[in-house]
CSV table of C-alpha atoms (C1' of nucleotides) in Angstrom, one decimal:
chain,number,residue,atom,x,y,z
A,4,MET,CA,-161.3,-89.4,27.6
A,5,ALA,CA,-165.1,-90.9,26.8
A,6,ALA,CA,-166.9,-89.3,30.2
A,7,ARG,CA,-170.0,-90.5,30.6
A,8,ASP,CA,-172.2,-89.2,27.9
A,9,TYR,CA,-175.7,-88.3,27.2
A,10,GLY,CA,-176.5,-89.2,23.7
A,11,GLN,CA,-176.7,-85.9,22.4
A,12,TYR,CA,-175.0,-83.2,20.5
A,13,GLY,CA,-174.9,-79.8,21.7
A,14,GLY,CA,-173.6,-77.1,23.8
A,15,VAL,CA,-175.0,-77.8,26.9
A,16,THR,CA,-174.5,-81.7,26.8
A,17,ARG,CA,-170.7,-81.5,26.1
A,18,GLY,CA,-170.7,-79.1,28.9
A,19,LEU,CA,-172.3,-81.4,31.2
A,20,GLU,CA,-169.6,-84.3,29.7
A,21,LEU,CA,-166.8,-82.5,31.3
A,22,VAL,CA,-167.7,-80.9,34.5
A,23,GLY,CA,-171.2,-82.5,34.9
A,24,GLU,CA,-169.5,-85.4,37.1
A,25,ARG,CA,-170.3,-84.7,40.8
A,26,TRP,CA,-167.7,-82.8,42.8
A,27,ALA,CA,-166.0,-81.2,39.1
A,28,LEU,CA,-167.1,-78.0,39.2
A,29,LEU,CA,-167.0,-77.5,42.9
A,30,ILE,CA,-162.6,-78.2,41.9
A,31,VAL,CA,-163.1,-75.8,39.1
A,32,ARG,CA,-164.5,-73.2,42.0
A,33,ASP,CA,-161.6,-73.9,44.0
A,34,LEU,CA,-159.2,-72.9,41.4
A,35,LEU,CA,-160.8,-70.0,40.2
A,36,VAL,CA,-159.7,-68.4,43.2
A,37,GLY,CA,-156.3,-69.5,42.7
A,38,PRO,CA,-153.8,-72.4,41.9
A,39,ARG,CA,-154.3,-75.1,44.6
A,40,ARG,CA,-152.3,-77.6,45.5
A,41,TYR,CA,-153.9,-81.3,46.0
A,42,GLY,CA,-154.0,-80.8,50.2
A,43,GLU,CA,-155.0,-77.4,49.8
A,44,LEU,CA,-158.1,-78.9,47.5
A,45,ALA,CA,-158.7,-81.9,49.7
A,46,ALA,CA,-159.2,-79.8,52.7
A,47,GLY,CA,-161.5,-76.8,50.9
A,48,LEU,CA,-163.4,-79.9,49.7
A,49,ALA,CA,-163.2,-81.8,53.3
A,50,ARG,CA,-165.9,-84.4,52.2
A,51,ILE,CA,-164.4,-85.8,48.6
A,52,PRO,CA,-163.2,-89.1,48.8
A,53,SER,CA,-159.3,-88.6,48.4
A,54,ASN,CA,-159.9,-91.3,45.2
A,55,ILE,CA,-162.8,-88.8,43.5
A,56,LEU,CA,-160.3,-85.8,44.0
A,57,ALA,CA,-157.9,-87.9,41.9
A,58,ALA,CA,-159.9,-89.0,39.7
A,59,ARG,CA,-161.8,-86.0,38.9
A,60,LEU,CA,-158.4,-84.1,38.4
A,61,LYS,CA,-157.3,-86.3,35.9
A,62,GLU,CA,-160.0,-85.8,34.1
A,63,LEU,CA,-160.1,-82.1,34.0
A,64,GLN,CA,-156.8,-82.3,33.1
A,65,ALA,CA,-157.5,-84.8,29.8
A,66,ALA,CA,-160.5,-82.3,29.3
A,67,GLY,CA,-157.9,-79.5,29.2
A,68,ILE,CA,-159.9,-77.2,32.0
A,69,ILE,CA,-156.7,-77.7,34.3
A,70,ARG,CA,-153.2,-78.0,34.1
A,71,ARG,CA,-150.5,-79.9,36.8
A,72,VAL,CA,-147.1,-78.0,37.4
A,73,PRO,CA,-144.4,-78.6,39.1
A,74,HIS,CA,-143.5,-75.7,41.0
A,75,SER,CA,-140.4,-75.9,42.6
A,76,ARG,CA,-141.0,-79.0,44.5
A,77,VAL,CA,-144.4,-79.1,45.1
A,78,ILE,CA,-147.4,-79.5,42.3
A,79,VAL,CA,-150.3,-76.8,41.6
A,80,TYR,CA,-152.9,-77.4,39.8
A,81,GLU,CA,-154.2,-74.5,38.1
A,82,LEU,CA,-156.9,-73.5,35.4
A,83,THR,CA,-156.1,-73.5,31.6
A,84,PRO,CA,-157.1,-70.4,29.5
A,85,TYR,CA,-160.3,-72.4,28.7
A,86,GLY,CA,-161.2,-74.0,32.4
A,87,ARG,CA,-161.2,-69.8,33.4
A,88,GLU,CA,-163.5,-69.4,31.0
A,89,LEU,CA,-165.7,-71.6,32.7
A,90,GLU,CA,-166.0,-68.5,35.6
A,91,PRO,CA,-169.3,-67.1,34.2
A,92,VAL,CA,-171.0,-70.6,34.7
A,93,VAL,CA,-169.8,-71.1,37.8
A,94,LEU,CA,-171.2,-67.3,39.3
A,95,ALA,CA,-174.1,-67.9,37.3
A,96,LEU,CA,-174.8,-71.2,39.2
A,97,GLY,CA,-173.2,-69.5,42.2
A,98,ALA,CA,-175.9,-66.7,41.7
A,99,TRP,CA,-178.7,-69.0,41.4
A,100,GLY,CA,-177.9,-71.2,43.8
A,101,PHE,CA,-177.2,-68.1,46.9
A,102,LYS,CA,-180.9,-67.3,46.7
A,103,ALA,CA,-182.1,-70.8,47.9
A,104,LEU,CA,-179.4,-70.6,50.5
A,105,GLY,CA,-181.4,-71.4,54.0
A,106,ASP,CA,-180.1,-71.5,57.4
A,107,PRO,CA,-176.6,-73.8,57.5
A,108,ARG,CA,-176.9,-77.6,58.5
A,109,ALA,CA,-174.8,-79.0,61.3
A,110,GLU,CA,-172.6,-80.9,58.8
A,111,GLN,CA,-171.8,-77.3,56.8
A,112,VAL,CA,-168.7,-75.6,56.8
A,113,ILE,CA,-167.7,-72.2,55.1
A,114,THR,CA,-164.7,-72.2,53.5
A,115,PRO,CA,-162.4,-69.2,52.6
A,116,ASP,CA,-162.5,-70.3,48.4
A,117,SER,CA,-166.6,-70.6,48.7
A,118,MET,CA,-167.2,-68.0,50.5
A,119,THR,CA,-164.7,-66.1,47.9
A,120,MET,CA,-166.6,-67.0,44.8
A,121,ASP,CA,-169.7,-65.6,46.6
A,122,LEU,CA,-168.8,-62.2,47.3
A,123,ARG,CA,-167.6,-62.3,43.4
A,124,THR,CA,-171.1,-63.2,42.4
A,125,ALA,CA,-172.7,-60.5,44.7
A,126,PHE,CA,-170.3,-58.0,43.6
A,127,ARG,CA,-171.3,-54.6,41.6
A,128,ALA,CA,-168.5,-53.3,39.8
A,129,HIS,CA,-170.8,-50.6,38.3
A,130,VAL,CA,-172.2,-49.8,42.0
A,131,ALA,CA,-168.2,-50.2,43.5
A,132,GLU,CA,-167.3,-47.6,40.7
A,133,THR,CA,-169.0,-45.0,41.8
A,134,LEU,CA,-167.9,-45.6,46.0
A,135,PRO,CA,-164.4,-44.6,47.5
A,136,ALA,CA,-161.8,-47.4,47.6
A,137,THR,CA,-163.0,-49.3,50.9
A,138,ALA,CA,-161.0,-52.4,52.7
A,139,TYR,CA,-163.3,-54.8,54.8
A,140,ALA,CA,-161.7,-57.8,57.2
A,141,ALA,CA,-164.7,-59.9,57.8
A,142,ARG,CA,-165.3,-63.3,59.4
A,143,PHE,CA,-167.9,-66.2,58.5
A,144,GLY,CA,-168.0,-68.9,60.5
A,145,GLU,CA,-164.2,-70.5,60.6
A,146,ALA,CA,-163.8,-68.5,56.9
A,147,GLU,CA,-161.6,-64.9,57.6
A,148,LEU,CA,-161.6,-63.2,54.5
A,149,LEU,CA,-159.9,-60.1,53.8
A,150,ILE,CA,-161.8,-57.8,51.3
A,151,ARG,CA,-160.2,-54.9,49.3
A,152,VAL,CA,-162.6,-52.7,46.6
A,153,ASP,CA,-161.0,-50.4,44.8
A,154,GLY,CA,-163.1,-48.9,41.7
A,155,SER,CA,-164.9,-51.6,39.9
A,156,SER,CA,-162.0,-54.1,41.0
A,157,LEU,CA,-162.3,-56.6,43.7
A,158,ASP,CA,-159.9,-58.4,45.2
A,159,VAL,CA,-160.3,-61.1,48.3
A,160,THR,CA,-157.3,-62.8,49.8
A,161,ARG,CA,-157.7,-65.0,53.2
A,162,GLY,CA,-156.3,-63.9,56.5
A,163,GLY,CA,-157.4,-61.3,58.3
A,164,SER,CA,-157.2,-57.9,59.8
A,165,SER,CA,-154.1,-58.8,61.4
A,166,LEU,CA,-152.3,-59.9,58.7
A,167,ASP,CA,-152.5,-57.2,56.2
A,168,VAL,CA,-150.7,-54.3,58.5
A,169,ALA,CA,-148.1,-57.1,58.5
A,170,ARG,CA,-148.3,-57.4,54.5
A,171,GLY,CA,-148.2,-53.7,53.7
A,172,ASP,CA,-151.9,-53.9,52.8
A,173,GLY,CA,-153.3,-50.5,54.2
A,174,PRO,CA,-155.5,-50.3,56.9
A,175,VAL,CA,-159.3,-52.0,57.1
A,176,ASP,CA,-162.0,-49.9,57.2
A,177,LEU,CA,-164.1,-52.1,58.4
A,178,ALA,CA,-163.9,-55.2,60.3
A,179,PHE,CA,-166.9,-57.3,61.1
A,180,ALA,CA,-167.9,-61.0,62.3
A,181,ALA,CA,-170.9,-62.4,61.0
A,182,GLY,CA,-173.3,-64.8,61.1
A,183,PRO,CA,-175.0,-67.2,58.2
A,184,ASP,CA,-177.7,-64.5,58.1
A,185,ILE,CA,-176.0,-62.0,56.7
A,186,ARG,CA,-176.9,-63.8,53.6
A,187,ARG,CA,-180.3,-62.1,54.2
A,188,LEU,CA,-178.2,-58.5,54.1
A,189,ILE,CA,-176.9,-59.4,51.0
A,190,LEU,CA,-180.5,-60.4,49.3
A,191,GLY,CA,-181.6,-57.1,50.8
A,192,GLU,CA,-184.1,-58.4,53.5
A,193,LEU,CA,-182.3,-57.2,56.2
A,194,ALA,CA,-181.5,-53.9,56.8
A,195,PRO,CA,-177.5,-53.1,57.8
A,196,GLU,CA,-178.8,-51.3,60.8
A,197,ARG,CA,-180.7,-54.1,61.8
A,198,ALA,CA,-178.1,-56.5,60.8
A,199,ILE,CA,-175.9,-54.3,63.3
A,200,GLU,CA,-178.9,-54.6,66.4
A,201,THR,CA,-179.6,-58.2,66.0
A,202,GLY,CA,-176.1,-59.4,66.2
A,203,VAL,CA,-175.7,-60.6,62.3
A,204,VAL,CA,-173.5,-58.4,62.0
A,205,GLU,CA,-171.0,-57.6,64.8
A,206,VAL,CA,-168.8,-54.2,64.5
A,207,LEU,CA,-165.3,-55.6,65.0
A,208,ARG,CA,-163.2,-52.3,64.4
A,209,GLY,CA,-164.1,-49.4,61.6
A,210,ARG,CA,-167.3,-46.9,61.6
A,211,ARG,CA,-170.5,-48.9,61.4
A,212,ALA,CA,-172.3,-47.0,58.6
A,213,LEU,CA,-169.4,-48.6,56.3
A,214,LEU,CA,-172.0,-52.1,56.7
A,215,THR,CA,-174.2,-50.3,54.0
A,216,ARG,CA,-171.4,-49.2,51.7
A,217,PHE,CA,-170.9,-53.3,51.8
A,218,ALA,CA,-174.3,-54.4,51.8
A,219,SER,CA,-174.8,-51.8,48.5
A,220,THR,CA,-171.4,-53.6,47.2
A,221,PHE,CA,-172.4,-56.5,47.0
A,222,HIS,CA,-176.0,-57.6,46.6
A,223,LEU,CA,-177.9,-60.4,45.0
A,224,ALA,CA,-181.6,-59.4,44.3
A,225,ALA,CA,-183.8,-61.9,45.5
B,26,MET,CA,-185.3,-83.3,49.6
B,27,ALA,CA,-182.2,-84.0,51.2
B,28,ALA,CA,-180.2,-84.3,47.8
B,29,ARG,CA,-176.7,-85.5,47.8
B,30,ASP,CA,-174.8,-83.1,49.6
B,31,TYR,CA,-171.5,-81.8,49.7
B,32,GLY,CA,-171.0,-80.5,53.5
B,33,GLN,CA,-170.9,-76.9,52.5
B,34,TYR,CA,-172.3,-73.8,52.7
B,35,GLY,CA,-172.5,-71.6,50.0
B,36,GLY,CA,-173.8,-70.8,46.6
B,37,VAL,CA,-172.2,-73.2,44.1
B,38,THR,CA,-172.6,-75.7,46.3
B,39,ARG,CA,-176.1,-74.7,47.1
B,40,GLY,CA,-177.2,-75.0,43.0
B,41,LEU,CA,-175.7,-78.1,42.7
B,42,GLU,CA,-177.1,-79.8,45.3
B,43,LEU,CA,-180.7,-78.6,43.4
B,44,VAL,CA,-179.5,-79.4,40.0
B,45,GLY,CA,-176.1,-81.1,39.8
B,46,GLU,CA,-177.6,-84.1,39.5
B,47,ARG,CA,-176.9,-86.7,36.3
B,48,TRP,CA,-179.6,-85.4,33.7
B,49,ALA,CA,-181.2,-83.1,36.0
B,50,LEU,CA,-180.0,-79.5,34.3
B,51,LEU,CA,-180.7,-81.2,30.3
B,52,ILE,CA,-184.6,-81.5,31.6
B,53,VAL,CA,-184.3,-77.7,32.6
B,54,ARG,CA,-182.7,-77.1,29.4
B,55,ASP,CA,-185.5,-78.4,27.4
B,56,LEU,CA,-188.3,-76.6,30.3
B,57,LEU,CA,-186.7,-73.6,29.1
B,58,VAL,CA,-188.1,-74.1,25.7
B,59,GLY,CA,-191.5,-74.8,26.9
B,60,PRO,CA,-193.8,-76.4,28.4
B,61,ARG,CA,-193.1,-80.6,27.9
B,62,ARG,CA,-195.4,-83.8,28.6
B,63,TYR,CA,-193.6,-86.4,29.9
B,64,GLY,CA,-193.3,-88.4,26.4
B,65,GLU,CA,-191.9,-85.5,25.6
B,66,LEU,CA,-189.1,-84.9,27.6
B,67,ALA,CA,-188.8,-88.6,27.6
B,68,ALA,CA,-188.2,-88.3,23.6
B,69,GLY,CA,-185.9,-85.4,23.8
B,70,LEU,CA,-183.9,-86.7,26.0
B,71,ALA,CA,-183.3,-89.4,24.3
B,72,ARG,CA,-181.2,-91.8,26.5
B,73,ILE,CA,-182.9,-90.8,29.9
B,74,PRO,CA,-184.3,-94.3,31.9
B,75,SER,CA,-187.5,-93.6,32.7
B,76,ASN,CA,-187.2,-94.1,36.9
B,77,ILE,CA,-185.1,-91.5,36.5
B,78,LEU,CA,-186.4,-89.2,34.5
B,79,ALA,CA,-189.6,-89.9,37.4
B,80,ALA,CA,-187.7,-89.8,39.8
B,81,ARG,CA,-185.7,-85.9,38.7
B,82,LEU,CA,-189.0,-84.6,37.8
B,83,LYS,CA,-189.9,-84.9,41.3
B,84,GLU,CA,-186.9,-83.6,43.0
B,85,LEU,CA,-186.6,-80.2,40.8
B,86,GLN,CA,-190.4,-80.0,41.8
B,87,ALA,CA,-189.8,-80.3,45.5
B,88,ALA,CA,-187.1,-77.7,44.7
B,89,GLY,CA,-189.4,-75.2,43.2
B,90,ILE,CA,-187.9,-75.4,39.9
B,91,ILE,CA,-190.3,-77.1,37.7
B,92,ARG,CA,-194.6,-77.4,38.4
B,93,ARG,CA,-196.3,-80.1,37.4
B,94,VAL,CA,-199.9,-78.8,35.5
B,95,PRO,CA,-202.7,-80.9,34.5
B,96,HIS,CA,-203.5,-79.4,31.7
B,97,SER,CA,-206.9,-80.6,30.0
B,98,ARG,CA,-206.5,-84.1,30.0
B,99,VAL,CA,-202.6,-84.2,29.6
B,100,ILE,CA,-199.6,-83.4,32.6
B,101,VAL,CA,-197.0,-80.6,31.6
B,102,TYR,CA,-194.6,-79.6,33.1
B,103,GLU,CA,-193.2,-76.2,33.2
B,104,LEU,CA,-190.6,-74.3,34.7
B,105,THR,CA,-191.7,-72.1,37.8
B,106,PRO,CA,-190.1,-68.2,38.0
B,107,TYR,CA,-187.2,-69.3,39.9
B,108,GLY,CA,-186.7,-72.2,37.4
B,109,ARG,CA,-187.0,-69.8,34.8
B,110,GLU,CA,-183.8,-68.2,36.5
B,111,LEU,CA,-181.8,-70.8,35.0
B,112,GLU,CA,-181.4,-69.8,32.2
B,113,PRO,CA,-178.3,-67.6,32.4
B,114,VAL,CA,-176.3,-70.7,34.1
B,115,VAL,CA,-178.1,-73.5,31.5
B,116,LEU,CA,-176.9,-70.2,28.7
B,117,ALA,CA,-173.3,-70.1,29.7
B,118,LEU,CA,-172.9,-73.5,30.4
B,119,GLY,CA,-173.7,-74.1,26.7
B,120,ALA,CA,-171.7,-71.5,25.7
B,121,TRP,CA,-168.8,-72.8,27.3
B,122,GLY,CA,-169.3,-76.3,26.1
B,123,PHE,CA,-170.0,-75.3,22.4
B,124,LYS,CA,-166.7,-74.3,21.9
B,125,ALA,CA,-165.5,-78.0,23.1
B,126,LEU,CA,-167.6,-79.6,20.5
B,127,GLY,CA,-165.9,-82.1,18.0
B,128,ASP,CA,-167.4,-84.1,15.4
B,129,PRO,CA,-170.8,-85.5,16.5
B,130,ARG,CA,-170.3,-89.7,17.8
B,131,ALA,CA,-171.9,-92.2,15.8
B,132,GLU,CA,-174.5,-92.3,18.8
B,133,GLN,CA,-175.6,-88.7,19.3
B,134,VAL,CA,-178.5,-87.4,18.2
B,135,ILE,CA,-179.6,-83.1,17.4
B,136,THR,CA,-182.9,-82.7,19.4
B,137,PRO,CA,-184.8,-79.6,18.2
B,138,ASP,CA,-184.7,-78.4,22.2
B,139,SER,CA,-181.0,-79.2,22.6
B,140,MET,CA,-180.7,-76.9,18.9
B,141,THR,CA,-182.5,-74.5,19.8
B,142,MET,CA,-180.5,-73.5,23.3
B,143,ASP,CA,-177.7,-73.5,21.5
B,144,LEU,CA,-179.0,-70.8,18.6
B,145,ARG,CA,-180.2,-69.0,21.7
B,146,THR,CA,-176.1,-69.2,23.2
B,147,ALA,CA,-175.0,-67.8,20.1
B,148,PHE,CA,-177.3,-65.5,19.3
B,149,ARG,CA,-176.4,-61.4,19.5
B,150,ALA,CA,-179.4,-59.5,20.1
B,151,HIS,CA,-176.8,-56.3,20.0
B,152,VAL,CA,-176.1,-57.6,16.6
B,153,ALA,CA,-179.7,-58.4,15.4
B,154,GLU,CA,-181.1,-55.2,16.0
B,155,THR,CA,-179.1,-53.4,13.4
B,156,LEU,CA,-180.1,-56.2,10.9
B,157,PRO,CA,-183.2,-56.1,9.0
B,158,ALA,CA,-185.8,-59.0,10.9
B,159,THR,CA,-185.0,-62.2,8.7
B,160,ALA,CA,-186.8,-65.5,9.0
B,161,TYR,CA,-184.6,-68.9,8.9
B,162,ALA,CA,-186.0,-72.3,8.2
B,163,ALA,CA,-182.8,-74.4,9.0
B,164,ARG,CA,-182.6,-78.4,9.3
B,165,PHE,CA,-180.1,-79.6,11.2
B,166,GLY,CA,-179.6,-83.9,11.3
B,167,GLU,CA,-183.4,-84.4,12.2
B,168,ALA,CA,-184.1,-81.4,13.9
B,169,GLU,CA,-185.7,-78.7,11.5
B,170,LEU,CA,-186.3,-75.4,13.5
B,171,LEU,CA,-188.0,-72.1,12.0
B,172,ILE,CA,-185.8,-69.3,13.1
B,173,ARG,CA,-187.2,-66.1,13.1
B,174,VAL,CA,-185.1,-63.0,14.4
B,175,ASP,CA,-186.8,-59.1,14.9
B,176,GLY,CA,-184.6,-56.3,16.4
B,177,SER,CA,-183.4,-57.8,19.2
B,178,SER,CA,-185.7,-61.0,19.6
B,179,LEU,CA,-185.4,-64.3,18.7
B,180,ASP,CA,-187.5,-66.5,18.5
B,181,VAL,CA,-187.6,-70.5,17.3
B,182,THR,CA,-190.1,-72.7,16.9
B,183,ARG,CA,-190.1,-76.3,15.4
B,184,GLY,CA,-190.8,-77.6,12.4
B,185,GLY,CA,-189.7,-76.1,8.9
B,186,SER,CA,-190.2,-74.0,5.8
B,187,SER,CA,-193.7,-76.5,4.9
B,188,LEU,CA,-195.4,-75.4,8.3
B,189,ASP,CA,-195.1,-71.5,8.5
B,190,VAL,CA,-196.4,-70.5,5.7
B,191,ALA,CA,-199.5,-72.6,6.7
B,192,ARG,CA,-198.8,-70.8,10.1
B,193,GLY,CA,-199.2,-67.6,8.6
B,194,ASP,CA,-195.8,-66.9,10.1
B,195,GLY,CA,-195.0,-64.9,7.1
B,196,PRO,CA,-192.8,-66.3,4.1
B,197,VAL,CA,-188.4,-67.9,5.1
B,198,ASP,CA,-186.0,-65.7,3.6
B,199,LEU,CA,-183.3,-68.2,3.9
B,200,ALA,CA,-184.2,-72.6,4.4
B,201,PHE,CA,-181.4,-74.1,4.6
B,202,ALA,CA,-179.8,-77.8,5.8
B,203,ALA,CA,-176.3,-78.1,7.4
B,204,GLY,CA,-174.2,-80.4,8.8
B,205,PRO,CA,-172.5,-80.5,11.9
B,206,ASP,CA,-169.4,-77.8,10.9
B,207,ILE,CA,-171.7,-75.2,11.0
B,208,ARG,CA,-170.4,-74.9,14.5
B,209,ARG,CA,-167.6,-73.8,12.7
B,210,LEU,CA,-169.3,-71.1,11.2
B,211,ILE,CA,-170.9,-70.2,14.6
B,212,LEU,CA,-167.6,-70.1,16.0
B,213,GLY,CA,-166.1,-67.8,13.2
B,214,GLU,CA,-163.5,-70.4,11.8
B,215,LEU,CA,-165.3,-70.8,8.5
B,216,ALA,CA,-166.7,-68.0,6.8
B,217,PRO,CA,-170.1,-68.3,4.8
B,218,GLU,CA,-169.1,-68.5,1.5
B,219,ARG,CA,-166.5,-71.5,2.1
B,220,ALA,CA,-168.9,-73.4,4.1
B,221,ILE,CA,-171.6,-73.2,1.4
B,222,GLU,CA,-169.1,-74.1,-0.9
B,223,THR,CA,-167.5,-77.0,1.0
B,224,GLY,CA,-171.1,-78.1,1.2
B,225,VAL,CA,-171.3,-77.6,5.1
B,226,VAL,CA,-174.2,-75.6,4.5
B,227,GLU,CA,-177.1,-76.4,1.1
B,228,VAL,CA,-179.3,-73.4,0.3
B,229,LEU,CA,-182.5,-74.7,-0.5
B,230,ARG,CA,-184.2,-71.4,-0.7
B,231,GLY,CA,-183.3,-67.9,-0.9
B,232,ARG,CA,-180.4,-65.8,-1.5
B,233,ARG,CA,-177.2,-67.5,-0.2
B,234,ALA,CA,-175.8,-64.0,1.1
B,235,LEU,CA,-178.9,-63.8,3.7
B,236,LEU,CA,-175.9,-66.9,5.3
B,237,THR,CA,-173.6,-64.2,6.3
B,238,ARG,CA,-176.5,-62.2,8.5
B,239,PHE,CA,-177.1,-65.3,10.2
B,240,ALA,CA,-173.4,-66.0,10.8
B,241,SER,CA,-173.0,-62.5,12.3
B,242,THR,CA,-176.4,-63.0,13.9
B,243,PHE,CA,-175.7,-65.8,15.5
B,244,HIS,CA,-171.5,-65.9,16.6
B,245,LEU,CA,-169.8,-67.4,19.8
B,246,ALA,CA,-165.9,-66.3,20.2
B,247,ALA,CA,-163.5,-69.2,20.2
C,27,DC,C1',-200.9,-94.7,24.2
C,28,DC,C1',-199.3,-92.0,28.7
C,29,DG,C1',-197.3,-91.3,33.2
C,30,DG,C1',-195.5,-93.4,35.2
C,31,DA,C1',-194.2,-97.7,38.4
C,32,DT,C1',-190.6,-101.9,39.4
C,33,DC,C1',-187.0,-105.1,39.2
C,34,DC,C1',-182.5,-106.2,38.7
C,35,DT,C1',-177.8,-105.4,37.0
C,36,DA,C1',-173.9,-102.4,35.7
C,37,DT,C1',-171.0,-98.7,37.5
C,38,DT,C1',-169.2,-94.7,40.4
C,39,DG,C1',-169.1,-92.8,44.5
C,40,DG,C1',-168.0,-93.3,49.6
C,41,DA,C1',-165.2,-94.4,53.6
C,42,DT,C1',-160.9,-96.1,55.1
C,43,DA,C1',-156.3,-97.9,54.5
C,44,DC,C1',-152.1,-97.8,52.4
C,45,DT,C1',-147.8,-96.6,49.8
C,46,DG,C1',-143.8,-93.7,47.4
D,7,DC,C1',-147.9,-84.7,50.8
D,8,DA,C1',-149.5,-86.6,46.9
D,9,DG,C1',-151.5,-89.7,46.1
D,10,DT,C1',-153.7,-95.5,44.9
D,11,DA,C1',-156.1,-99.6,46.5
D,12,DT,C1',-159.4,-102.0,48.5
D,13,DC,C1',-164.3,-102.9,49.8
D,14,DC,C1',-169.4,-101.3,50.2
D,15,DA,C1',-173.1,-98.3,49.4
D,16,DA,C1',-175.3,-95.7,46.6
D,17,DT,C1',-177.5,-94.2,42.0
D,18,DA,C1',-177.8,-94.9,37.3
D,19,DG,C1',-179.1,-97.7,33.3
D,20,DG,C1',-182.4,-100.8,30.9
D,21,DA,C1',-186.3,-104.0,30.5
D,22,DT,C1',-190.9,-104.9,31.4
D,23,DC,C1',-195.2,-104.0,33.6
D,24,DC,C1',-199.2,-101.7,35.0
D,25,DG,C1',-203.2,-98.6,36.2
D,26,DG,C1',-206.2,-94.7,33.3
DNA sequence: CCGGATCCTATTGGATACTG
DNA sequence: CAGTATCCAATAGGATCCGG
């Protein structure tokens, strides 16, 4: 492997040797959501050059972090058990970075996978446990997600309100479209009612009061 | 600032924009141990080019992660509160990377700051709480550390057994020198008695049985 | 000395085109 | 679709120099 090293012997240094290269941790982030094909990774990481994606996949594979699995005619990449152990790292970094989010710049997009991981970082299992099971359909920019909270477990899948019924996933309790300022709701800087009043969140279906439940389920202290 | 961006809007991406550049997180790691001068950082990060260190310090400062403090004739860099919130990220990455450590390569050194952070990642506060307060003096390669565990709190400082008495820090219960295979003790792959028998750990002073206490205080599951 | 700034070279990463 | 190949721009590395 011999990735670019730092000349030091220690845990952090070793970690950076393995996943410190540009784009590497974003590939891991997307694979934490689920196995992905080469083209799906390329689509989710819109600006990654193809050669860099190919190089990172090889390095991550050599490091035992991901696995290349031929899966009935198509090839998918998935995390190994050791790769999955990066989840706390990605969540911690995501939580920290989330607090430094400003308004999106013109070229910035929101991908379903990145949004899914952001929801996971903000998910408070111990709070959710005390609330009734709830299904949300949420649209953030282009990304449309189906978010199911049941007890202390969270399940986020792609596609929104139109798909869930066809899949027999049960009804959605609250469907909404949100602008980027929804981060302020999650950071506790914006009250749910205010979010609706100011148009940050547009409720498409369901009781608006459920947005309060959403806000207490998904929360990051600023 | 306008660090190299990824064209995505999300927590992980934002985090990587701020601390994803080469060397950045290692600077943060060392500053988590305590404020450091430019020269101390350069010494701890032996292979960092001077221009890169200077560039990173400016970027981290612009991002509100560190602060440049003139401190009676000398300048020290220290973390801001927001920078200190990177501790979980560094610890998580360190714990993950620690498990992938092999034997040190020829050019690799162990620095006191990196060793200190490795001990912090492996520290089990809830176990330490159940044990008597203990002071260890440990030498790993060049790095000599004084490790004080008291209840659920851990304090690691530089310098070894010779200094502690002069500083009035109380006596050291166990002093030892360890080779890199001590990582296997921390990973639970090597029993304390075996570590002593095989020379991985050389007890210099104190009851050898205390190494068992050390091993249960500092532990990372493989 | 300490805390950098400057210069130059060696590697990496980025954009795009191309192939099995 | 799943990558390679090529070429250019941006960074990192290393040595040296400079001002307080």
